[in-house]
Amino acid sequence: MADLVVGCHERVLNITLNRGEKRNALSATMVEGLLGALSAVDPARTDLVVLQGAGCAFSAGFDFSGIDTANDAELCYRFVRIEMMLQTLHHLPVPTLGLAHGASYGAGADLLCACGVRIADPCAEFRLPGLAFGVVLGTRRLAGRVGAERARRLQATGDIFKTPAALQYGFISQIAARADWPNVVSSIAEQVARVPVDARSHFSRAAQIDSRDSDLADLIRAASVPGLADRMRRFRLANR
């Protein structure tokens, strides 16, 4: 079974994380698949990119499978590839929509945060625990959504916050039950289609501060501190 299901219908590109048995944890293979699918988006043929997860969750975040034998360099490289995938999503010249249900944790929450419009089921929950194992991932994007002080608090505590709080913080844009998502997607796609393609691309470039180099540098500096693998193993044991 494919880790990703990608399909296009009426200029809407749908990307579904398809590791439901793993709560759509982001394996290296899935990250590369996402990066490839997002890099291939053609603004001339696509009005909207929609991301969602199969099964009981949007994404449980970093896939810890194999962590017992991984070394620091391997894990640092995986985080670099995750950051590059998130940057590609965040800077797409095409509107993006994330649909979250169940858990959106760690890199899964970062994936949602990178979407332009973020809609969550009323029972969804979110967590950003990366600082617990010393990884600075997506901090500027998060601060852009919720403000610098709240971003610090959410990352420092690693506390779970639920849909109502996520809306209040600005982490998500809207609350909608999963049964209503097809109508929400159709409505947003219709709105987007009214705007000329060139105007959308120009707006995307003008509206976003390009901090990609700084974000990647911050991640590498943090992840390259010796002991990353040990920190991650301790985190996994403490959160089983």
JSON list of C-alpha atoms in Angstrom, two decimals:
[
{"chain": "A", "resi": 1, "resn": "MET", "atom": "CA", "xyz": [0.00, 0.00, 0.00]},
{"chain": "A", "resi": 2, "resn": "ALA", "atom": "CA", "xyz": [1.34, 3.43, -0.96]},
{"chain": "A", "resi": 3, "resn": "ASP", "atom": "CA", "xyz": [2.33, 5.79, 1.84]},
{"chain": "A", "resi": 4, "resn": "LEU", "atom": "CA", "xyz": [0.70, 8.62, -0.09]},
{"chain": "A", "resi": 5, "resn": "VAL", "atom": "CA", "xyz": [-2.39, 8.78, -2.26]},
{"chain": "A", "resi": 6, "resn": "VAL", "atom": "CA", "xyz": [-2.19, 11.62, -4.77]},
{"chain": "A", "resi": 7, "resn": "GLY", "atom": "CA", "xyz": [-4.98, 12.53, -7.16]},
{"chain": "A", "resi": 8, "resn": "CYS", "atom": "CA", "xyz": [-6.21, 15.56, -9.07]},
{"chain": "A", "resi": 9, "resn": "HIS", "atom": "CA", "xyz": [-9.86, 16.40, -9.71]},
{"chain": "A", "resi": 10, "resn": "GLU", "atom": "CA", "xyz": [-11.07, 19.61, -11.33]},
{"chain": "A", "resi": 11, "resn": "ARG", "atom": "CA", "xyz": [-7.77, 21.42, -10.64]},
{"chain": "A", "resi": 12, "resn": "VAL", "atom": "CA", "xyz": [-7.72, 20.38, -6.98]},
{"chain": "A", "resi": 13, "resn": "LEU", "atom": "CA", "xyz": [-4.70, 18.24, -6.05]},
{"chain": "A", "resi": 14, "resn": "ASN", "atom": "CA", "xyz": [-5.53, 15.92, -3.14]},
{"chain": "A", "resi": 15, "resn": "ILE", "atom": "CA", "xyz": [-2.65, 14.43, -1.14]},
{"chain": "A", "resi": 16, "resn": "THR", "atom": "CA", "xyz": [-3.59, 11.89, 1.53]},
{"chain": "A", "resi": 17, "resn": "LEU", "atom": "CA", "xyz": [-1.13, 10.57, 4.09]},
{"chain": "A", "resi": 18, "resn": "ASN", "atom": "CA", "xyz": [-1.83, 6.86, 3.91]},
{"chain": "A", "resi": 19, "resn": "ARG", "atom": "CA", "xyz": [-0.13, 5.15, 6.85]},
{"chain": "A", "resi": 20, "resn": "GLY", "atom": "CA", "xyz": [-3.23, 4.88, 8.99]},
{"chain": "A", "resi": 21, "resn": "GLU", "atom": "CA", "xyz": [-1.83, 1.93, 10.94]},
{"chain": "A", "resi": 22, "resn": "LYS", "atom": "CA", "xyz": [1.04, 4.22, 12.07]},
{"chain": "A", "resi": 23, "resn": "ARG", "atom": "CA", "xyz": [-1.19, 7.28, 12.57]},
{"chain": "A", "resi": 24, "resn": "ASN", "atom": "CA", "xyz": [0.50, 8.67, 9.45]},
{"chain": "A", "resi": 25, "resn": "ALA", "atom": "CA", "xyz": [3.87, 9.07, 11.15]},
{"chain": "A", "resi": 26, "resn": "LEU", "atom": "CA", "xyz": [6.28, 10.73, 8.73]},
{"chain": "A", "resi": 27, "resn": "SER", "atom": "CA", "xyz": [8.73, 8.07, 7.59]},
{"chain": "A", "resi": 28, "resn": "ALA", "atom": "CA", "xyz": [11.68, 9.03, 5.41]},
{"chain": "A", "resi": 29, "resn": "THR", "atom": "CA", "xyz": [9.88, 7.48, 2.43]},
{"chain": "A", "resi": 30, "resn": "MET", "atom": "CA", "xyz": [6.73, 9.50, 3.06]},
{"chain": "A", "resi": 31, "resn": "VAL", "atom": "CA", "xyz": [8.70, 12.74, 3.43]},
{"chain": "A", "resi": 32, "resn": "GLU", "atom": "CA", "xyz": [10.46, 12.15, 0.11]},
{"chain": "A", "resi": 33, "resn": "GLY", "atom": "CA", "xyz": [7.10, 11.35, -1.49]},
{"chain": "A", "resi": 34, "resn": "LEU", "atom": "CA", "xyz": [5.58, 14.56, -0.17]},
{"chain": "A", "resi": 35, "resn": "LEU", "atom": "CA", "xyz": [8.57, 16.60, -1.29]},
{"chain": "A", "resi": 36, "resn": "GLY", "atom": "CA", "xyz": [8.33, 15.11, -4.76]},
{"chain": "A", "resi": 37, "resn": "ALA", "atom": "CA", "xyz": [4.57, 15.61, -5.07]},
{"chain": "A", "resi": 38, "resn": "LEU", "atom": "CA", "xyz": [4.75, 19.20, -3.85]},
{"chain": "A", "resi": 39, "resn": "SER", "atom": "CA", "xyz": [7.73, 20.06, -6.04]},
{"chain": "A", "resi": 40, "resn": "ALA", "atom": "CA", "xyz": [5.80, 18.82, -9.08]},
{"chain": "A", "resi": 41, "resn": "VAL", "atom": "CA", "xyz": [2.78, 21.09, -8.52]},
{"chain": "A", "resi": 42, "resn": "ASP", "atom": "CA", "xyz": [2.06, 23.14, -11.65]},
{"chain": "A", "resi": 43, "resn": "PRO", "atom": "CA", "xyz": [0.32, 26.46, -10.83]},
{"chain": "A", "resi": 44, "resn": "ALA", "atom": "CA", "xyz": [-1.05, 26.60, -14.37]},
{"chain": "A", "resi": 45, "resn": "ARG", "atom": "CA", "xyz": [-2.95, 23.35, -13.81]},
{"chain": "A", "resi": 46, "resn": "THR", "atom": "CA", "xyz": [-3.68, 23.43, -10.09]},
{"chain": "A", "resi": 47, "resn": "ASP", "atom": "CA", "xyz": [-5.93, 25.82, -8.17]},
{"chain": "A", "resi": 48, "resn": "LEU", "atom": "CA", "xyz": [-5.68, 24.23, -4.73]},
{"chain": "A", "resi": 49, "resn": "VAL", "atom": "CA", "xyz": [-3.57, 21.63, -2.90]},
{"chain": "A", "resi": 50, "resn": "VAL", "atom": "CA", "xyz": [-5.39, 19.70, -0.13]},
{"chain": "A", "resi": 51, "resn": "LEU", "atom": "CA", "xyz": [-3.55, 17.67, 2.52]},
{"chain": "A", "resi": 52, "resn": "GLN", "atom": "CA", "xyz": [-5.27, 15.22, 4.86]},
{"chain": "A", "resi": 53, "resn": "GLY", "atom": "CA", "xyz": [-4.63, 11.96, 6.68]},
{"chain": "A", "resi": 54, "resn": "ALA", "atom": "CA", "xyz": [-6.23, 8.52, 6.36]},
{"chain": "A", "resi": 55, "resn": "GLY", "atom": "CA", "xyz": [-7.30, 6.58, 9.44]},
{"chain": "A", "resi": 56, "resn": "CYS", "atom": "CA", "xyz": [-7.64, 8.04, 12.93]},
{"chain": "A", "resi": 57, "resn": "ALA", "atom": "CA", "xyz": [-5.17, 10.94, 12.73]},
{"chain": "A", "resi": 58, "resn": "PHE", "atom": "CA", "xyz": [-3.71, 13.63, 10.49]},
{"chain": "A", "resi": 59, "resn": "SER", "atom": "CA", "xyz": [-0.14, 12.77, 11.50]},
{"chain": "A", "resi": 60, "resn": "ALA", "atom": "CA", "xyz": [1.57, 11.62, 14.69]},
{"chain": "A", "resi": 61, "resn": "GLY", "atom": "CA", "xyz": [4.76, 13.34, 13.50]},
{"chain": "A", "resi": 62, "resn": "PHE", "atom": "CA", "xyz": [8.27, 11.97, 13.16]},
{"chain": "A", "resi": 63, "resn": "ASP", "atom": "CA", "xyz": [8.35, 8.20, 12.61]},
{"chain": "A", "resi": 64, "resn": "PHE", "atom": "CA", "xyz": [10.45, 6.77, 15.44]},
{"chain": "A", "resi": 65, "resn": "SER", "atom": "CA", "xyz": [10.75, 3.35, 13.80]},
{"chain": "A", "resi": 66, "resn": "GLY", "atom": "CA", "xyz": [14.39, 2.30, 13.85]},
{"chain": "A", "resi": 67, "resn": "ILE", "atom": "CA", "xyz": [15.38, 4.95, 16.39]},
{"chain": "A", "resi": 68, "resn": "ASP", "atom": "CA", "xyz": [17.25, 2.36, 18.48]},
{"chain": "A", "resi": 69, "resn": "THR", "atom": "CA", "xyz": [19.89, 1.89, 15.80]},
{"chain": "A", "resi": 70, "resn": "ALA", "atom": "CA", "xyz": [19.90, 5.38, 14.22]},
{"chain": "A", "resi": 71, "resn": "ASN", "atom": "CA", "xyz": [22.84, 7.72, 14.71]},
{"chain": "A", "resi": 72, "resn": "ASP", "atom": "CA", "xyz": [22.96, 11.50, 15.01]},
{"chain": "A", "resi": 73, "resn": "ALA", "atom": "CA", "xyz": [23.91, 12.11, 11.38]},
{"chain": "A", "resi": 74, "resn": "GLU", "atom": "CA", "xyz": [21.07, 9.99, 10.02]},
{"chain": "A", "resi": 75, "resn": "LEU", "atom": "CA", "xyz": [18.50, 11.74, 12.19]},
{"chain": "A", "resi": 76, "resn": "CYS", "atom": "CA", "xyz": [19.85, 15.19, 11.39]},
{"chain": "A", "resi": 77, "resn": "TYR", "atom": "CA", "xyz": [19.54, 14.42, 7.68]},
{"chain": "A", "resi": 78, "resn": "ARG", "atom": "CA", "xyz": [15.95, 13.26, 8.15]},
{"chain": "A", "resi": 79, "resn": "PHE", "atom": "CA", "xyz": [15.06, 16.52, 9.86]},
{"chain": "A", "resi": 80, "resn": "VAL", "atom": "CA", "xyz": [16.72, 18.49, 7.06]},
{"chain": "A", "resi": 81, "resn": "ARG", "atom": "CA", "xyz": [14.57, 16.68, 4.51]},
{"chain": "A", "resi": 82, "resn": "ILE", "atom": "CA", "xyz": [11.45, 17.32, 6.61]},
{"chain": "A", "resi": 83, "resn": "GLU", "atom": "CA", "xyz": [12.28, 21.03, 6.77]},
{"chain": "A", "resi": 84, "resn": "MET", "atom": "CA", "xyz": [12.84, 21.17, 3.01]},
{"chain": "A", "resi": 85, "resn": "MET", "atom": "CA", "xyz": [9.48, 19.49, 2.45]},
{"chain": "A", "resi": 86, "resn": "LEU", "atom": "CA", "xyz": [7.76, 21.95, 4.81]},
{"chain": "A", "resi": 87, "resn": "GLN", "atom": "CA", "xyz": [9.40, 24.90, 3.08]},
{"chain": "A", "resi": 88, "resn": "THR", "atom": "CA", "xyz": [8.25, 23.65, -0.31]},
{"chain": "A", "resi": 89, "resn": "LEU", "atom": "CA", "xyz": [4.69, 23.40, 0.97]},
{"chain": "A", "resi": 90, "resn": "HIS", "atom": "CA", "xyz": [4.75, 26.79, 2.71]},
{"chain": "A", "resi": 91, "resn": "HIS", "atom": "CA", "xyz": [6.10, 28.60, -0.36]},
{"chain": "A", "resi": 92, "resn": "LEU", "atom": "CA", "xyz": [4.00, 26.92, -3.03]},
{"chain": "A", "resi": 93, "resn": "PRO", "atom": "CA", "xyz": [2.62, 29.51, -5.48]},
{"chain": "A", "resi": 94, "resn": "VAL", "atom": "CA", "xyz": [-0.71, 27.67, -5.15]},
{"chain": "A", "resi": 95, "resn": "PRO", "atom": "CA", "xyz": [-3.17, 27.96, -2.24]},
{"chain": "A", "resi": 96, "resn": "THR", "atom": "CA", "xyz": [-2.89, 25.09, 0.23]},
{"chain": "A", "resi": 97, "resn": "LEU", "atom": "CA", "xyz": [-5.45, 23.60, 2.61]},
{"chain": "A", "resi": 98, "resn": "GLY", "atom": "CA", "xyz": [-4.72, 21.26, 5.51]},
{"chain": "A", "resi": 99, "resn": "LEU", "atom": "CA", "xyz": [-7.55, 19.16, 6.99]},
{"chain": "A", "resi": 100, "resn": "ALA", "atom": "CA", "xyz": [-6.73, 17.82, 10.45]},
{"chain": "A", "resi": 101, "resn": "HIS", "atom": "CA", "xyz": [-8.46, 15.24, 12.61]},
{"chain": "A", "resi": 102, "resn": "GLY", "atom": "CA", "xyz": [-7.26, 13.17, 15.54]},
{"chain": "A", "resi": 103, "resn": "ALA", "atom": "CA", "xyz": [-3.63, 13.85, 16.45]},
{"chain": "A", "resi": 104, "resn": "SER", "atom": "CA", "xyz": [-1.34, 16.37, 14.75]},
{"chain": "A", "resi": 105, "resn": "TYR", "atom": "CA", "xyz": [1.89, 16.04, 16.71]},
{"chain": "A", "resi": 106, "resn": "GLY", "atom": "CA", "xyz": [5.44, 17.25, 16.16]},
{"chain": "A", "resi": 107, "resn": "ALA", "atom": "CA", "xyz": [6.34, 17.33, 12.48]},
{"chain": "A", "resi": 108, "resn": "GLY", "atom": "CA", "xyz": [2.71, 16.48, 11.73]},
{"chain": "A", "resi": 109, "resn": "ALA", "atom": "CA", "xyz": [1.64, 19.71, 13.42]},
{"chain": "A", "resi": 110, "resn": "ASP", "atom": "CA", "xyz": [4.39, 21.51, 11.48]},
{"chain": "A", "resi": 111, "resn": "LEU", "atom": "CA", "xyz": [2.96, 20.05, 8.27]},
{"chain": "A", "resi": 112, "resn": "LEU", "atom": "CA", "xyz": [-0.45, 21.48, 9.08]},
{"chain": "A", "resi": 113, "resn": "CYS", "atom": "CA", "xyz": [1.08, 24.80, 10.14]},
{"chain": "A", "resi": 114, "resn": "ALA", "atom": "CA", "xyz": [2.79, 25.13, 6.75]},
{"chain": "A", "resi": 115, "resn": "CYS", "atom": "CA", "xyz": [-0.59, 25.11, 4.96]},
{"chain": "A", "resi": 116, "resn": "GLY", "atom": "CA", "xyz": [-2.15, 28.45, 4.05]},
{"chain": "A", "resi": 117, "resn": "VAL", "atom": "CA", "xyz": [-5.61, 27.47, 5.33]},
{"chain": "A", "resi": 118, "resn": "ARG", "atom": "CA", "xyz": [-5.85, 25.04, 8.23]},
{"chain": "A", "resi": 119, "resn": "ILE", "atom": "CA", "xyz": [-9.16, 23.41, 9.14]},
{"chain": "A", "resi": 120, "resn": "ALA", "atom": "CA", "xyz": [-9.61, 21.01, 12.04]},
{"chain": "A", "resi": 121, "resn": "ASP", "atom": "CA", "xyz": [-12.30, 18.65, 13.22]},
{"chain": "A", "resi": 122, "resn": "PRO", "atom": "CA", "xyz": [-13.80, 19.72, 16.58]},
{"chain": "A", "resi": 123, "resn": "CYS", "atom": "CA", "xyz": [-12.09, 16.79, 18.35]},
{"chain": "A", "resi": 124, "resn": "ALA", "atom": "CA", "xyz": [-8.58, 17.25, 16.90]},
{"chain": "A", "resi": 125, "resn": "GLU", "atom": "CA", "xyz": [-5.55, 17.88, 19.09]},
{"chain": "A", "resi": 126, "resn": "PHE", "atom": "CA", "xyz": [-2.08, 19.27, 18.54]},
{"chain": "A", "resi": 127, "resn": "ARG", "atom": "CA", "xyz": [1.36, 19.09, 20.12]},
{"chain": "A", "resi": 128, "resn": "LEU", "atom": "CA", "xyz": [4.78, 20.60, 19.33]},
{"chain": "A", "resi": 129, "resn": "PRO", "atom": "CA", "xyz": [7.39, 18.81, 21.50]},
{"chain": "A", "resi": 130, "resn": "GLY", "atom": "CA", "xyz": [10.49, 19.25, 19.33]},
{"chain": "A", "resi": 131, "resn": "LEU", "atom": "CA", "xyz": [12.44, 21.26, 21.90]},
{"chain": "A", "resi": 132, "resn": "ALA", "atom": "CA", "xyz": [12.28, 18.25, 24.23]},
{"chain": "A", "resi": 133, "resn": "PHE", "atom": "CA", "xyz": [14.88, 16.54, 22.06]},
{"chain": "A", "resi": 134, "resn": "GLY", "atom": "CA", "xyz": [16.60, 19.73, 20.96]},
{"chain": "A", "resi": 135, "resn": "VAL", "atom": "CA", "xyz": [15.21, 20.23, 17.46]},
{"chain": "A", "resi": 136, "resn": "VAL", "atom": "CA", "xyz": [14.17, 23.69, 16.22]},
{"chain": "A", "resi": 137, "resn": "LEU", "atom": "CA", "xyz": [11.76, 22.93, 13.39]},
{"chain": "A", "resi": 138, "resn": "GLY", "atom": "CA", "xyz": [9.32, 25.39, 11.83]},
{"chain": "A", "resi": 139, "resn": "THR", "atom": "CA", "xyz": [9.62, 27.97, 14.60]},
{"chain": "A", "resi": 140, "resn": "ARG", "atom": "CA", "xyz": [9.27, 31.05, 12.39]},
{"chain": "A", "resi": 141, "resn": "ARG", "atom": "CA", "xyz": [6.25, 29.58, 10.62]},
{"chain": "A", "resi": 142, "resn": "LEU", "atom": "CA", "xyz": [4.65, 28.79, 13.97]},
{"chain": "A", "resi": 143, "resn": "ALA", "atom": "CA", "xyz": [5.43, 32.27, 15.33]},
{"chain": "A", "resi": 144, "resn": "GLY", "atom": "CA", "xyz": [3.86, 33.75, 12.21]},
{"chain": "A", "resi": 145, "resn": "ARG", "atom": "CA", "xyz": [0.63, 31.90, 13.01]},
{"chain": "A", "resi": 146, "resn": "VAL", "atom": "CA", "xyz": [0.36, 32.27, 16.79]},
{"chain": "A", "resi": 147, "resn": "GLY", "atom": "CA", "xyz": [2.84, 34.99, 17.77]},
{"chain": "A", "resi": 148, "resn": "ALA", "atom": "CA", "xyz": [6.38, 34.67, 19.11]},
{"chain": "A", "resi": 149, "resn": "GLU", "atom": "CA", "xyz": [5.54, 34.38, 22.80]},
{"chain": "A", "resi": 150, "resn": "ARG", "atom": "CA", "xyz": [2.89, 31.70, 22.35]},
{"chain": "A", "resi": 151, "resn": "ALA", "atom": "CA", "xyz": [5.17, 29.80, 19.96]},
{"chain": "A", "resi": 152, "resn": "ARG", "atom": "CA", "xyz": [7.87, 29.74, 22.64]},
{"chain": "A", "resi": 153, "resn": "ARG", "atom": "CA", "xyz": [5.40, 28.47, 25.23]},
{"chain": "A", "resi": 154, "resn": "LEU", "atom": "CA", "xyz": [3.89, 25.77, 23.02]},
{"chain": "A", "resi": 155, "resn": "GLN", "atom": "CA", "xyz": [7.31, 24.45, 22.03]},
{"chain": "A", "resi": 156, "resn": "ALA", "atom": "CA", "xyz": [8.86, 24.74, 25.48]},
{"chain": "A", "resi": 157, "resn": "THR", "atom": "CA", "xyz": [6.06, 22.91, 27.31]},
{"chain": "A", "resi": 158, "resn": "GLY", "atom": "CA", "xyz": [5.13, 20.43, 24.59]},
{"chain": "A", "resi": 159, "resn": "ASP", "atom": "CA", "xyz": [1.60, 20.52, 25.99]},
{"chain": "A", "resi": 160, "resn": "ILE", "atom": "CA", "xyz": [-1.33, 19.16, 24.00]},
{"chain": "A", "resi": 161, "resn": "PHE", "atom": "CA", "xyz": [-3.84, 21.79, 22.91]},
{"chain": "A", "resi": 162, "resn": "LYS", "atom": "CA", "xyz": [-7.21, 21.05, 21.34]},
{"chain": "A", "resi": 163, "resn": "THR", "atom": "CA", "xyz": [-9.22, 22.53, 18.49]},
{"chain": "A", "resi": 164, "resn": "PRO", "atom": "CA", "xyz": [-10.91, 25.45, 20.33]},
{"chain": "A", "resi": 165, "resn": "ALA", "atom": "CA", "xyz": [-7.55, 26.66, 21.68]},
{"chain": "A", "resi": 166, "resn": "ALA", "atom": "CA", "xyz": [-5.91, 26.13, 18.29]},
{"chain": "A", "resi": 167, "resn": "LEU", "atom": "CA", "xyz": [-8.51, 28.42, 16.70]},
{"chain": "A", "resi": 168, "resn": "GLN", "atom": "CA", "xyz": [-8.09, 31.03, 19.42]},
{"chain": "A", "resi": 169, "resn": "TYR", "atom": "CA", "xyz": [-4.30, 30.97, 18.97]},
{"chain": "A", "resi": 170, "resn": "GLY", "atom": "CA", "xyz": [-4.53, 31.25, 15.17]},
{"chain": "A", "resi": 171, "resn": "PHE", "atom": "CA", "xyz": [-2.88, 27.88, 14.68]},
{"chain": "A", "resi": 172, "resn": "ILE", "atom": "CA", "xyz": [-5.92, 26.79, 12.68]},
{"chain": "A", "resi": 173, "resn": "SER", "atom": "CA", "xyz": [-8.18, 28.95, 10.51]},
{"chain": "A", "resi": 174, "resn": "GLN", "atom": "CA", "xyz": [-11.53, 27.25, 10.99]},
{"chain": "A", "resi": 175, "resn": "ILE", "atom": "CA", "xyz": [-13.34, 24.41, 12.74]},
{"chain": "A", "resi": 176, "resn": "ALA", "atom": "CA", "xyz": [-15.38, 22.01, 10.60]},
{"chain": "A", "resi": 177, "resn": "ALA", "atom": "CA", "xyz": [-16.57, 18.45, 11.18]},
{"chain": "A", "resi": 178, "resn": "ARG", "atom": "CA", "xyz": [-15.10, 15.84, 8.84]},
{"chain": "A", "resi": 179, "resn": "ALA", "atom": "CA", "xyz": [-18.51, 15.23, 7.31]},
{"chain": "A", "resi": 180, "resn": "ASP", "atom": "CA", "xyz": [-18.48, 18.85, 6.10]},
{"chain": "A", "resi": 181, "resn": "TRP", "atom": "CA", "xyz": [-15.00, 18.78, 4.59]},
{"chain": "A", "resi": 182, "resn": "PRO", "atom": "CA", "xyz": [-16.07, 18.02, 0.99]},
{"chain": "A", "resi": 183, "resn": "ASN", "atom": "CA", "xyz": [-18.29, 21.10, 0.99]},
{"chain": "A", "resi": 184, "resn": "VAL", "atom": "CA", "xyz": [-15.55, 23.20, 2.57]},
{"chain": "A", "resi": 185, "resn": "VAL", "atom": "CA", "xyz": [-13.03, 22.09, -0.06]},
{"chain": "A", "resi": 186, "resn": "SER", "atom": "CA", "xyz": [-15.48, 22.83, -2.88]},
{"chain": "A", "resi": 187, "resn": "SER", "atom": "CA", "xyz": [-16.21, 26.28, -1.49]},
{"chain": "A", "resi": 188, "resn": "ILE", "atom": "CA", "xyz": [-12.54, 27.19, -1.12]},
{"chain": "A", "resi": 189, "resn": "ALA", "atom": "CA", "xyz": [-11.71, 25.81, -4.58]},
{"chain": "A", "resi": 190, "resn": "GLU", "atom": "CA", "xyz": [-14.46, 27.96, -6.10]},
{"chain": "A", "resi": 191, "resn": "GLN", "atom": "CA", "xyz": [-13.13, 31.06, -4.34]},
{"chain": "A", "resi": 192, "resn": "VAL", "atom": "CA", "xyz": [-9.58, 30.38, -5.45]},
{"chain": "A", "resi": 193, "resn": "ALA", "atom": "CA", "xyz": [-10.60, 29.73, -9.06]},
{"chain": "A", "resi": 194, "resn": "ARG", "atom": "CA", "xyz": [-11.97, 33.28, -9.33]},
{"chain": "A", "resi": 195, "resn": "VAL", "atom": "CA", "xyz": [-8.46, 34.72, -8.91]},
{"chain": "A", "resi": 196, "resn": "PRO", "atom": "CA", "xyz": [-6.15, 34.72, -11.96]},
{"chain": "A", "resi": 197, "resn": "VAL", "atom": "CA", "xyz": [-3.23, 32.30, -11.72]},
{"chain": "A", "resi": 198, "resn": "ASP", "atom": "CA", "xyz": [-0.58, 35.01, -12.08]},
{"chain": "A", "resi": 199, "resn": "ALA", "atom": "CA", "xyz": [-2.20, 37.12, -9.37]},
{"chain": "A", "resi": 200, "resn": "ARG", "atom": "CA", "xyz": [-2.15, 34.17, -6.96]},
{"chain": "A", "resi": 201, "resn": "SER", "atom": "CA", "xyz": [1.56, 33.59, -7.61]},
{"chain": "A", "resi": 202, "resn": "HIS", "atom": "CA", "xyz": [2.42, 37.26, -7.19]},
{"chain": "A", "resi": 203, "resn": "PHE", "atom": "CA", "xyz": [0.45, 37.45, -3.95]},
{"chain": "A", "resi": 204, "resn": "SER", "atom": "CA", "xyz": [2.12, 34.32, -2.59]},
{"chain": "A", "resi": 205, "resn": "ARG", "atom": "CA", "xyz": [5.58, 35.80, -3.14]},
{"chain": "A", "resi": 206, "resn": "ALA", "atom": "CA", "xyz": [4.63, 39.23, -1.75]},
{"chain": "A", "resi": 207, "resn": "ALA", "atom": "CA", "xyz": [2.78, 38.01, 1.33]},
{"chain": "A", "resi": 208, "resn": "GLN", "atom": "CA", "xyz": [5.44, 35.69, 2.75]},
{"chain": "A", "resi": 209, "resn": "ILE", "atom": "CA", "xyz": [8.77, 36.58, 4.26]},
{"chain": "A", "resi": 210, "resn": "ASP", "atom": "CA", "xyz": [11.32, 34.16, 2.82]},
{"chain": "A", "resi": 211, "resn": "SER", "atom": "CA", "xyz": [13.24, 32.80, 5.81]},
{"chain": "A", "resi": 212, "resn": "ARG", "atom": "CA", "xyz": [14.11, 29.44, 4.27]},
{"chain": "A", "resi": 213, "resn": "ASP", "atom": "CA", "xyz": [17.87, 29.75, 4.62]},
{"chain": "A", "resi": 214, "resn": "SER", "atom": "CA", "xyz": [17.62, 30.98, 8.22]},
{"chain": "A", "resi": 215, "resn": "ASP", "atom": "CA", "xyz": [15.13, 28.26, 9.15]},
{"chain": "A", "resi": 216, "resn": "LEU", "atom": "CA", "xyz": [17.37, 25.56, 7.73]},
{"chain": "A", "resi": 217, "resn": "ALA", "atom": "CA", "xyz": [20.44, 27.00, 9.43]},
{"chain": "A", "resi": 218, "resn": "ASP", "atom": "CA", "xyz": [18.66, 27.13, 12.80]},
{"chain": "A", "resi": 219, "resn": "LEU", "atom": "CA", "xyz": [17.53, 23.51, 12.40]},
{"chain": "A", "resi": 220, "resn": "ILE", "atom": "CA", "xyz": [21.01, 22.27, 11.49]},
{"chain": "A", "resi": 221, "resn": "ARG", "atom": "CA", "xyz": [22.65, 24.13, 14.37]},
{"chain": "A", "resi": 222, "resn": "ALA", "atom": "CA", "xyz": [20.19, 22.62, 16.85]},
{"chain": "A", "resi": 223, "resn": "ALA", "atom": "CA", "xyz": [20.08, 19.10, 15.41]},
{"chain": "A", "resi": 224, "resn": "SER", "atom": "CA", "xyz": [23.88, 18.88, 15.09]},
{"chain": "A", "resi": 225, "resn": "VAL", "atom": "CA", "xyz": [24.45, 19.24, 18.85]},
{"chain": "A", "resi": 226, "resn": "PRO", "atom": "CA", "xyz": [25.93, 15.83, 19.79]},
{"chain": "A", "resi": 227, "resn": "GLY", "atom": "CA", "xyz": [23.52, 13.35, 21.38]},
{"chain": "A", "resi": 228, "resn": "LEU", "atom": "CA", "xyz": [20.47, 13.85, 19.14]},
{"chain": "A", "resi": 229, "resn": "ALA", "atom": "CA", "xyz": [19.79, 10.11, 18.87]},
{"chain": "A", "resi": 230, "resn": "ASP", "atom": "CA", "xyz": [20.03, 9.64, 22.64]},
{"chain": "A", "resi": 231, "resn": "ARG", "atom": "CA", "xyz": [17.72, 12.61, 23.27]},
{"chain": "A", "resi": 232, "resn": "MET", "atom": "CA", "xyz": [15.15, 11.23, 20.87]},
{"chain": "A", "resi": 233, "resn": "ARG", "atom": "CA", "xyz": [15.33, 7.75, 22.39]},
{"chain": "A", "resi": 234, "resn": "ARG", "atom": "CA", "xyz": [14.76, 9.21, 25.86]},
{"chain": "A", "resi": 235, "resn": "PHE", "atom": "CA", "xyz": [11.83, 11.24, 24.56]},
{"chain": "A", "resi": 236, "resn": "ARG", "atom": "CA", "xyz": [10.24, 8.18, 22.99]},
{"chain": "A", "resi": 237, "resn": "LEU", "atom": "CA", "xyz": [10.58, 6.16, 26.20]},
{"chain": "A", "resi": 238, "resn": "ALA", "atom": "CA", "xyz": [9.06, 8.98, 28.26]},
{"chain": "A", "resi": 239, "resn": "ASN", "atom": "CA", "xyz": [6.09, 9.34, 25.90]},
{"chain": "A", "resi": 240, "resn": "ARG", "atom": "CA", "xyz": [5.07, 5.77, 25.26]}
]
